[in-house]
XYZ file of C-alpha atoms in Angstrom:
676
model
C -27.267 -57.243 -39.567
C -26.673 -54.271 -37.447
C -28.142 -53.749 -34.168
C -30.171 -50.762 -35.570
C -31.596 -52.872 -38.252
C -32.585 -55.645 -36.124
C -34.209 -53.102 -33.746
C -36.260 -51.598 -36.609
C -37.078 -54.923 -37.864
C -38.455 -55.872 -34.384
C -40.500 -52.896 -34.085
C -42.015 -53.676 -37.264
C -42.997 -56.960 -36.481
C -44.490 -56.011 -33.068
C -46.256 -53.144 -34.646
C -48.026 -55.240 -37.123
C -51.126 -55.558 -35.385
C -53.416 -52.696 -34.897
C -53.524 -50.845 -31.784
C -56.752 -50.098 -29.670
C -57.352 -47.401 -27.612
C -55.719 -48.764 -24.469
C -52.580 -50.116 -26.094
C -50.472 -47.200 -25.029
C -50.570 -47.588 -21.309
C -47.821 -46.020 -19.231
C -46.009 -48.086 -16.480
C -46.879 -46.253 -13.417
C -45.235 -47.042 -9.939
C -45.570 -44.923 -6.788
C -45.358 -41.136 -6.734
C -41.908 -41.181 -5.606
C -40.862 -43.656 -8.298
C -42.495 -41.280 -10.777
C -40.880 -38.179 -9.440
C -37.445 -40.118 -9.729
C -37.846 -41.309 -13.267
C -40.310 -38.736 -14.626
C -38.085 -35.771 -15.350
C -35.046 -37.522 -16.722
C -33.947 -36.709 -20.198
C -32.618 -39.239 -22.606
C -28.638 -39.548 -22.979
C -26.983 -36.456 -24.287
C -29.904 -34.160 -23.194
C -31.838 -34.722 -26.827
C -35.504 -34.435 -26.927
C -37.435 -37.410 -28.304
C -39.068 -37.113 -31.518
C -42.896 -36.522 -31.609
C -43.012 -35.651 -28.098
C -44.799 -32.484 -28.766
C -47.202 -33.576 -31.281
C -50.720 -33.862 -30.032
C -53.678 -36.078 -31.588
C -51.680 -37.946 -33.814
C -52.027 -41.754 -33.949
C -49.477 -43.984 -33.279
C -49.475 -47.143 -35.179
C -45.923 -48.197 -33.840
C -45.100 -47.452 -30.069
C -41.451 -47.626 -30.921
C -41.545 -44.649 -33.226
C -41.384 -42.429 -30.155
C -38.137 -43.729 -29.339
C -35.039 -41.854 -30.698
C -33.077 -44.676 -32.544
C -29.655 -42.883 -32.201
C -30.175 -42.400 -28.490
C -31.445 -46.008 -27.950
C -28.162 -47.110 -29.731
C -25.807 -44.681 -27.504
C -27.552 -46.210 -24.186
C -29.420 -49.619 -24.707
C -31.982 -50.583 -22.367
C -31.058 -52.607 -19.217
C -33.437 -55.431 -18.235
C -36.279 -54.208 -20.803
C -37.395 -51.352 -18.693
C -35.925 -48.648 -21.019
C -38.833 -48.489 -23.248
C -41.118 -47.391 -20.662
C -38.672 -44.820 -19.183
C -38.196 -43.332 -22.755
C -42.103 -43.156 -23.223
C -42.471 -40.988 -20.005
C -39.366 -38.925 -21.038
C -41.156 -38.320 -24.232
C -44.369 -37.286 -22.574
C -42.796 -35.128 -19.986
C -40.657 -33.235 -22.850
C -44.136 -32.736 -24.614
C -45.694 -31.407 -21.522
C -42.877 -29.162 -20.855
C -43.116 -27.807 -24.451
C -46.895 -27.159 -24.003
C -46.257 -25.619 -20.854
C -44.022 -22.910 -22.443
C -46.531 -21.655 -25.089
C -48.477 -19.323 -22.883
C -51.523 -19.528 -20.679
C -54.376 -19.216 -22.825
C -52.781 -21.472 -25.494
C -52.043 -24.103 -22.708
C -55.493 -24.184 -21.881
C -56.663 -24.799 -25.139
C -54.129 -27.420 -25.759
C -54.870 -29.008 -22.525
C -58.676 -29.447 -23.694
C -57.519 -30.863 -26.997
C -55.171 -33.224 -25.047
C -57.818 -34.492 -22.764
C -60.206 -35.473 -25.589
C -57.529 -37.112 -27.813
C -55.679 -39.276 -25.095
C -56.969 -41.402 -22.406
C -57.829 -40.082 -19.097
C -54.839 -42.157 -17.572
C -52.263 -40.432 -19.805
C -53.636 -37.064 -18.838
C -53.371 -37.727 -15.366
C -49.868 -38.993 -15.679
C -48.925 -35.791 -17.479
C -50.601 -33.740 -14.842
C -48.517 -35.420 -12.216
C -45.302 -34.781 -14.339
C -46.043 -31.100 -14.596
C -46.536 -30.904 -10.887
C -42.915 -32.809 -10.654
C -41.432 -30.163 -12.747
C -43.135 -27.104 -10.663
C -41.590 -29.209 -7.657
C -38.108 -29.290 -8.761
C -38.060 -25.645 -10.080
C -39.481 -24.591 -6.694
C -36.786 -26.520 -4.886
C -34.068 -24.893 -7.321
C -35.240 -21.602 -6.374
C -35.523 -22.463 -2.758
C -31.905 -23.603 -2.722
C -30.610 -20.572 -4.255
C -32.693 -18.451 -2.023
C -31.428 -20.237 1.088
C -27.649 -19.991 -0.276
C -28.381 -16.223 -0.435
C -30.036 -16.066 2.979
C -27.074 -18.051 4.507
C -24.691 -15.312 2.922
C -26.665 -12.561 4.348
C -26.629 -14.446 7.748
C -22.859 -14.723 7.819
C -22.579 -10.942 6.980
C -24.966 -10.194 9.807
C -22.928 -12.321 12.180
C -19.641 -10.563 11.123
C -21.127 -7.434 11.660
C -22.252 -8.243 15.031
C -18.894 -9.540 16.014
C -17.295 -6.444 14.846
C -19.736 -4.315 16.816
C -19.157 -6.417 19.784
C -15.377 -6.266 19.606
C -15.032 -2.506 18.508
C -11.976 -0.915 17.040
C -9.526 -3.440 18.828
C -10.211 -6.225 16.078
C -7.296 -6.155 13.699
C -9.452 -7.374 10.613
C -11.154 -4.963 8.545
C -14.624 -3.483 9.242
C -17.906 -4.724 7.785
C -18.517 -3.590 4.196
C -21.362 -1.607 5.208
C -19.754 0.558 7.675
C -17.669 3.545 6.270
C -14.082 2.979 6.603
C -11.782 5.417 8.591
C -9.893 7.817 6.621
C -6.411 6.232 7.598
C -7.863 2.491 7.379
C -5.043 0.278 5.923
C -5.747 -2.718 3.746
C -3.495 -5.736 4.215
C -3.818 -6.623 0.716
C -2.261 -3.183 -0.495
C 0.521 -3.557 1.674
C 2.153 -6.224 -0.744
C 3.478 -4.803 -4.056
C 2.851 -8.004 -5.807
C -0.562 -7.301 -5.795
C -0.245 -4.009 -7.485
C 2.027 -5.264 -10.005
C -0.330 -8.104 -10.749
C -2.701 -5.866 -11.823
C -0.332 -3.987 -14.224
C 1.395 -7.160 -15.722
C -0.298 -10.102 -14.548
C 0.382 -12.938 -12.009
C 2.512 -14.809 -14.684
C 4.655 -12.162 -15.165
C 5.204 -11.248 -11.478
C 5.314 -14.599 -9.775
C 7.254 -16.320 -12.856
C 10.624 -15.524 -11.589
C 9.793 -16.472 -7.662
C 11.623 -19.655 -6.835
C 9.891 -21.772 -4.030
C 10.998 -21.138 -0.653
C 13.323 -23.722 0.644
C 12.025 -26.296 3.105
C 14.648 -26.117 5.682
C 14.173 -22.398 6.112
C 11.645 -22.061 8.958
C 10.411 -18.348 9.816
C 8.315 -18.054 13.054
C 5.363 -16.193 11.630
C 3.819 -14.775 8.694
C 3.980 -11.112 8.008
C 2.463 -8.768 6.365
C 5.058 -5.694 5.412
C 7.688 -8.080 3.880
C 8.104 -11.554 2.555
C 11.018 -13.367 4.167
C 13.718 -14.752 1.659
C 15.623 -17.677 1.694
C 18.737 -15.798 1.130
C 18.613 -14.138 4.468
C 20.146 -15.415 7.629
C 18.218 -17.590 9.890
C 16.027 -15.460 12.367
C 17.001 -15.430 15.996
C 15.407 -12.832 18.318
C 17.603 -10.063 18.484
C 16.380 -8.765 21.810
C 13.758 -6.299 20.216
C 10.035 -6.286 21.774
C 6.957 -4.178 21.971
C 5.068 -3.526 25.131
C 1.684 -1.799 25.680
C 1.903 1.463 27.573
C -1.521 2.500 27.926
C -4.931 2.063 26.376
C -7.513 4.922 26.619
C -10.258 6.202 24.720
C -10.276 3.551 22.248
C -6.611 4.071 21.488
C -3.507 2.181 22.468
C -0.027 3.434 22.843
C 2.725 1.051 22.168
C 6.648 1.344 22.451
C 9.477 -0.720 21.255
C 12.023 -2.162 24.058
C 15.655 -3.035 23.691
C 17.033 -5.869 26.008
C 20.355 -5.628 27.577
C 22.071 -7.725 24.816
C 20.421 -5.239 22.243
C 21.662 -2.153 23.899
C 24.964 -3.646 23.817
C 24.674 -3.950 20.231
C 23.368 -0.532 19.951
C 26.313 0.729 21.530
C 28.602 -0.869 19.363
C 26.481 0.525 16.098
C 27.026 4.162 17.478
C 30.640 3.571 17.765
C 30.759 1.822 14.257
C 28.916 5.107 12.950
C 31.310 7.304 14.460
C 34.317 5.608 12.826
C 32.529 6.472 9.550
C 33.508 3.148 8.099
C 30.869 0.982 6.403
C 33.102 -2.331 6.994
C 32.814 -1.790 10.553
C 28.896 -1.933 10.076
C 29.147 -5.112 8.083
C 31.173 -6.708 10.627
C 28.292 -6.007 13.153
C 25.895 -7.376 10.999
C 27.675 -10.625 10.760
C 27.152 -11.132 14.793
C 23.785 -9.267 14.807
C 21.968 -9.982 11.371
C 19.143 -8.406 12.518
C 19.980 -5.192 14.239
C 17.492 -2.674 12.804
C 19.519 0.548 12.935
C 22.669 -1.029 11.514
C 20.242 -2.527 8.263
C 19.018 1.156 7.747
C 22.531 2.529 8.123
C 24.223 0.073 5.869
C 20.889 0.293 3.300
C 22.006 4.107 3.065
C 25.385 3.249 2.311
C 24.441 0.685 -0.453
C 21.884 3.435 -2.160
C 24.610 6.270 -2.261
C 26.933 3.231 -4.149
C 23.950 2.817 -6.562
C 23.158 -0.433 -5.137
C 19.155 -0.126 -4.962
C 18.667 -4.073 -4.858
C 20.708 -4.545 -1.976
C 19.350 -1.418 -0.057
C 15.941 -2.438 -0.416
C 16.603 -5.690 0.764
C 18.072 -4.550 3.994
C 15.221 -2.309 4.460
C 12.813 -5.242 4.111
C 14.829 -7.276 6.538
C 14.514 -4.345 9.026
C 11.004 -4.277 8.508
C 10.669 -8.053 9.196
C 12.801 -7.778 12.372
C 10.247 -5.122 13.773
C 7.340 -6.906 12.589
C 8.250 -10.287 14.562
C 8.665 -8.111 17.613
C 5.115 -6.746 17.438
C 2.893 -6.841 20.504
C -0.202 -9.222 20.095
C -2.758 -6.415 20.260
C -0.529 -3.960 18.026
C -2.591 -3.664 14.735
C -1.146 -2.322 11.362
C -4.646 -1.739 10.019
C -7.209 -0.422 12.775
C -5.525 3.380 12.735
C -5.784 3.355 16.699
C -2.177 2.260 17.612
C 0.044 4.911 18.518
C 3.852 4.799 18.464
C 5.404 8.014 20.352
C 8.437 9.346 17.873
C 9.845 11.026 20.916
C 11.084 7.556 21.882
C 14.312 6.590 20.143
C 13.475 3.067 19.923
C 10.240 3.846 18.050
C 12.156 6.018 15.226
C 13.645 2.980 13.427
C 10.144 1.979 12.801
C 9.187 5.051 11.139
C 12.407 5.348 9.197
C 12.091 1.886 7.887
C 8.500 2.423 6.566
C 9.399 5.677 5.025
C 12.284 4.167 3.408
C 10.165 1.238 2.341
C 7.618 3.430 0.707
C 10.452 5.485 -0.989
C 11.549 2.249 -2.752
C 7.940 1.317 -3.665
C 7.272 4.835 -5.181
C 10.483 4.562 -7.255
C 9.427 1.008 -8.314
C 6.460 2.235 -9.818
C 3.857 0.908 -7.027
C 2.392 4.250 -5.860
C -0.800 2.371 -4.636
C 1.206 0.603 -2.103
C 3.161 3.452 -1.431
C -0.096 5.232 -0.459
C -0.973 2.488 1.863
C 2.593 2.898 3.625
C 1.927 6.676 3.932
C -1.204 5.987 5.459
C 0.078 3.725 7.937
C 2.994 6.048 8.867
C 0.387 8.818 9.491
C -1.690 6.343 11.691
C 0.931 5.746 13.990
C 0.901 9.591 15.413
C -1.558 11.685 13.218
C -1.860 14.824 15.635
C 2.022 15.313 15.646
C 2.681 13.835 12.518
C 6.743 13.584 13.199
C 7.683 12.905 9.444
C 5.230 15.048 8.223
C 3.205 12.788 5.954
C 0.736 15.219 4.847
C 3.309 16.739 2.711
C 3.597 13.536 0.466
C 0.243 12.072 0.774
C -1.546 14.026 -1.800
C 1.123 13.333 -4.163
C 0.836 9.603 -3.920
C -2.951 9.826 -4.327
C -2.782 11.633 -7.343
C -0.205 9.058 -8.636
C -2.453 6.187 -7.545
C -5.417 7.950 -9.096
C -7.369 7.651 -5.591
C -8.897 10.946 -6.354
C -11.865 10.181 -4.137
C -9.880 9.288 -1.242
C -7.818 12.536 -1.543
C -11.001 14.455 -1.811
C -12.590 12.697 1.108
C -9.439 13.168 3.386
C -9.382 17.037 2.589
C -13.309 17.378 3.326
C -12.825 15.480 6.677
C -9.602 16.952 7.879
C -9.984 20.626 6.523
C -11.802 21.822 9.690
C -9.431 20.915 12.304
C -6.194 20.628 10.366
C -6.600 23.402 7.598
C -5.061 21.488 4.963
C -5.817 24.469 2.496
C -3.047 26.347 4.085
C -0.439 23.919 2.707
C 0.434 24.593 -1.146
C 0.587 20.958 -2.052
C -3.089 20.365 -0.663
C -4.039 23.686 -2.136
C -3.284 22.610 -5.673
C -3.770 18.694 -5.296
C -7.331 18.894 -4.426
C -8.476 20.750 -7.414
C -6.350 18.954 -9.624
C -8.159 15.766 -8.098
C -11.472 17.378 -8.878
C -10.455 18.166 -12.442
C -9.214 14.829 -13.288
C -12.267 13.180 -11.446
C -14.272 15.095 -14.136
C -12.494 13.886 -17.100
C -13.656 10.258 -16.205
C -16.484 9.234 -18.627
C -18.163 6.362 -16.293
C -19.442 9.162 -14.134
C -23.133 10.743 -14.541
C -23.125 14.199 -16.562
C -24.101 15.992 -13.286
C -21.361 14.737 -11.328
C -18.649 15.516 -13.941
C -20.180 19.105 -14.084
C -20.208 19.512 -10.382
C -16.590 18.218 -10.152
C -15.450 20.730 -12.843
C -17.081 23.722 -11.080
C -15.495 22.811 -7.922
C -12.180 22.327 -9.403
C -12.182 25.715 -10.898
C -13.378 27.636 -7.662
C -10.546 25.476 -5.433
C -7.942 26.153 -7.941
C -8.637 29.963 -8.035
C -8.404 30.221 -4.199
C -5.107 28.573 -4.314
C -3.730 30.861 -7.106
C -4.783 33.972 -4.798
C -3.073 32.442 -1.881
C -0.067 31.338 -3.311
C 0.508 33.410 -6.514
C 4.355 32.547 -6.221
C 3.628 28.983 -7.217
C 2.342 29.798 -11.036
C 5.587 30.920 -12.486
C 7.896 28.397 -11.251
C 5.292 25.612 -12.028
C 5.112 26.716 -15.520
C 9.026 26.743 -15.703
C 8.847 23.292 -14.681
C 6.510 22.248 -17.106
C 8.472 24.278 -20.050
C 5.465 26.197 -20.635
C 5.886 30.102 -21.549
C 2.943 32.186 -20.264
C 1.391 34.561 -22.391
C 1.985 38.374 -22.468
C -0.867 39.293 -20.076
C 0.117 36.924 -17.244
C 3.674 37.625 -17.820
C 3.450 41.353 -17.416
C 0.968 41.395 -14.388
C 2.430 42.275 -11.279
C 0.212 39.855 -9.295
C 2.190 36.800 -10.921
C 5.570 38.618 -11.454
C 9.029 38.005 -9.811
C 7.952 39.981 -6.693
C 5.191 37.356 -5.918
C 8.114 34.443 -5.546
C 10.640 36.931 -3.731
C 8.130 38.463 -1.460
C 6.943 35.323 0.174
C 8.481 34.293 3.407
C 11.184 31.664 3.488
C 9.113 28.748 5.280
C 6.497 29.291 2.264
C 9.119 28.986 -0.240
C 10.555 25.692 1.368
C 7.098 24.378 1.079
C 6.509 25.735 -2.670
C 10.050 24.132 -3.389
C 9.298 20.841 -2.186
C 5.789 20.555 -4.005
C 7.162 21.622 -7.241
C 10.097 19.333 -7.015
C 8.012 16.396 -6.463
C 4.546 16.999 -8.350
C 5.205 19.466 -11.328
C 5.078 16.472 -13.905
C 1.461 16.018 -12.805
C 0.534 19.126 -14.578
C 2.245 18.323 -18.009
C -0.991 17.146 -19.532
C -2.224 19.608 -22.392
C -5.990 19.433 -20.846
C -4.591 20.156 -17.258
C -2.656 23.099 -18.605
C -5.597 24.608 -20.649
C -7.800 24.464 -17.528
C -5.087 26.144 -15.436
C -4.956 28.906 -17.985
C -8.528 29.757 -18.101
C -8.577 30.026 -14.125
C -5.247 32.187 -14.128
C -7.007 34.843 -16.465
C -10.415 34.565 -14.074
C -7.932 35.124 -11.066
C -6.454 38.280 -12.897
C -9.971 39.790 -13.452
C -10.474 39.501 -9.911
C -7.403 41.072 -8.774
C -8.156 43.886 -11.241
C -11.486 44.383 -9.959
C -9.961 44.792 -6.337
C -11.396 41.736 -4.808
C -10.949 41.992 -0.958
C -9.824 37.964 -0.822
C -6.547 39.145 -2.470
C -5.542 41.501 0.251
C -6.725 39.211 2.978
C -4.661 36.159 1.554
C -1.615 38.650 1.464
C -1.819 39.355 5.042
C -2.430 35.890 5.970
C 0.812 34.902 4.186
C 3.074 37.198 6.114
C 1.494 36.077 9.489
C 1.402 32.226 8.875
C 4.628 31.076 7.411
C 7.188 32.783 9.395
C 9.172 29.462 10.378
C 8.507 25.852 9.664
C 8.220 23.390 12.433
C 11.076 20.922 12.927
C 8.772 18.004 11.440
C 8.923 19.664 7.946
C 12.688 20.125 8.281
C 12.784 16.407 9.001
C 10.653 15.558 5.981
C 12.539 18.085 3.640
C 15.935 16.060 4.705
C 14.385 12.659 4.275
C 12.958 13.682 0.582
C 16.425 14.331 -0.503
C 14.591 16.974 -3.080
C 17.555 19.206 -3.969
C 15.176 22.327 -4.335
C 13.968 22.064 -0.832
C 17.052 21.029 0.543
C 18.670 23.995 -0.713
C 15.808 26.297 0.886
C 16.380 24.995 4.406
C 17.608 27.419 6.888
C 21.184 27.864 7.942
C 20.739 26.647 11.490
C 19.391 23.356 10.063
C 21.736 23.037 6.895
C 24.772 23.370 9.189
C 23.716 20.464 11.604
C 25.147 16.933 11.317
C 22.341 14.957 10.083
C 22.722 11.193 11.073
C 20.886 8.861 8.786
C 19.731 6.880 11.635
C 18.155 9.519 13.335
C 17.656 12.877 11.200
C 16.963 15.852 13.356
C 15.907 14.317 16.614
C 12.924 15.896 18.553
C 14.157 18.102 21.489
C 12.220 16.605 23.947
C 13.455 13.131 23.593
C 12.363 10.452 26.004
C 15.241 8.221 26.555
C 14.649 4.969 28.451
C 18.575 4.026 28.591
C 21.629 6.181 28.317
C 24.640 5.336 26.398
C 27.802 4.912 28.550
C 30.556 7.291 28.033
C 33.378 6.435 25.558
C 36.483 5.080 27.181
C 39.518 6.539 25.331
C 42.827 6.298 27.569
C 45.622 8.394 26.319
C 48.248 5.496 26.164
C 46.267 3.734 23.296
C 45.921 4.582 19.655
C 47.458 6.964 17.333
C 48.894 9.906 18.910
C 47.679 12.308 15.814
C 44.262 10.711 16.241
C 44.419 11.409 20.069
C 45.290 14.997 19.351
C 42.285 15.642 17.215
C 39.740 13.593 19.117
C 41.168 15.652 22.152
C 39.527 18.931 20.478
C 36.081 17.356 20.552
C 33.936 18.554 23.572
C 33.077 15.018 24.667
C 36.788 13.906 24.936
C 37.229 12.354 28.173
C 39.865 10.053 29.828
C 39.579 6.863 31.350
C 37.381 6.702 34.351
C 36.507 10.484 34.130
C 32.888 11.872 33.607
C 31.707 15.248 32.394
C 29.872 15.793 35.842
C 33.554 15.248 37.863
C 34.747 18.493 37.215
C 34.408 21.950 38.988
C 31.790 24.449 38.262
C 33.101 25.399 34.922
C 30.943 23.895 32.327
C 33.156 22.884 29.066
C 36.058 22.241 31.663
C 38.465 24.346 29.925
C 41.631 23.764 32.317
C 41.289 20.020 32.020
C 40.757 20.328 28.203
C 44.007 22.474 28.041
C 45.893 20.052 30.075
C 45.053 17.186 28.172
C 46.017 19.119 24.924
C 49.442 20.196 26.225
C 50.071 16.202 27.154
C 49.104 15.048 23.718
C 51.398 17.658 22.197
C 54.029 16.876 24.363
C 53.603 13.104 23.465
C 53.516 13.865 19.833
C 56.618 15.923 20.077
C 58.444 13.137 21.932
C 57.492 10.402 19.299
C 59.035 12.496 16.460
C 62.175 11.360 15.249
C 64.801 13.433 13.385
C 67.186 11.933 10.946
C 71.000 13.232 10.980
C 71.543 14.941 7.559
C 75.216 14.632 5.680
C 77.373 17.492 6.489
C 78.671 19.026 3.407
C 82.246 19.284 2.695
C 84.071 22.418 3.687
C 85.763 22.707 0.139
C 82.351 22.647 -1.683
C 81.006 25.459 0.528
C 84.215 27.588 0.051
C 84.023 27.107 -3.636
C 80.302 28.114 -3.564
C 80.792 31.273 -1.683
C 80.446 34.548 -3.488
C 83.133 37.036 -3.570
């Protein structure tokens, strides 16, 4: 027979005799034991049968036991029966407790009348036990939440005590600085994982070799196993001053690094990329050599190698950071007038360009903010001409609007064509989002229309080229009106034409959406109505254009050169376009602060090719061995010495020429060929 049948048979035999009123008695222990055993459920979480029935006569005490549950977990030492009876009573009490206040009162009265007083006392204790456990759970949850809140308060106190010098992020309750940089957004994998998933991004990455040991973990780049072993190249950073919560830093070159820098300049003058490769074999982490060779690879369409060289340059410079230098605080400054600092600016800009082309506009925006935070007042690379474009591509409309609202008062961002048109476009795109309240959507739409009308009145020469870029033909009313006609584009100053060409060449595709173009068309007609009505703002904006945009500053020219946008480069003034632009230092500042000077190049006459020496002698910085430019007389260019060197070079060249004797023609042949 099966065990179940035996149990049933045993239960029937034991339950043959009639039960008295005191037959059903619970085995009670101390309060602690009841609290431990009372709330337990049967195996599998099943409720015992008949636990919720009230006023039912029980002829067999084992009918309260779930046979299936008992089979799954047989009792030990004969104590299982009492535990299951307590479980049944507890589950019945729980079910009665959930039936409501009034019903529970009535049920309680019936139960007290139907069961013995000992059983009611036990059920009351079990009910109290249930309440205690529930209160304990709630108290545990509340204590966990309170603990997290206490941790947040402690972090806020630490942040307030340390001030802005702490490199970590500010507390969530505080409003972040507009140039605050987040470490996680400096990694392009973070953005790529959001687009394609972690498996697609990290699937092809191989584990780093164990024998490769790098000195530190960096934020800007991830060291690769294929890179040469890192050794300090002699690059370091020092703290210049700390005042008003801002710290000024500067990179420094050791004597060994200075010698490498001199060899790099000589390799650049040779105009031979192989010389740069040879230099990197001996100094694999020389920053300027890496950046210059990256440009050469980029011109040869080797984008992967060009990006790898830029990342290696960033890694070399990040390993040289001062312990107090922070990328995220927005309070660390690097003076662009120092040549040692320019390499960091250019490396960040090149990395930002690669990230934008790679399809990571959010990461590129973070790099743009980082470059701007290094010197926001001077803005040597003029990142304000690019920040709006990256913000729109990354769909960071709120950030762009906030930057415009905070900086408009002291930076006049509305006077830049890119901000004048990008901010209303951000408002309009924000009004197209469906997850915002209707009131905010209508407010953003009104603000967008107001700002785009101001931009069209201030910069009327933008509309027709923009429509041409978008392959949109304007209607007859707009094309025939003099305000947006050809005169609007021709009459604007050259500096303004350069800014307009830069903006349209970079951001024209953001306006190609049909909804955006329809919104622009409606506002263009509103502007034409205002012009025909004689709005005084039209004449005021025309006078302002003639005064403000006479000549662009040098940082805008530098930005145009780095952007490599054909339309903007073609609009550069002749005095800038005719200059020789060096890739490692484009258009250096006129007030450069030199920490060391390159020694004069030694070029004796007796060495080298004579013809090469002749052409080199025509250069203004040509000097013989042991001579210095200041050794001459009062005449600045040293014309006499230059002429003497030129004559010596010509004599040497003529002396090295060798003439071969030609065969003398025969006399009879000459006589036969003479004319009669």
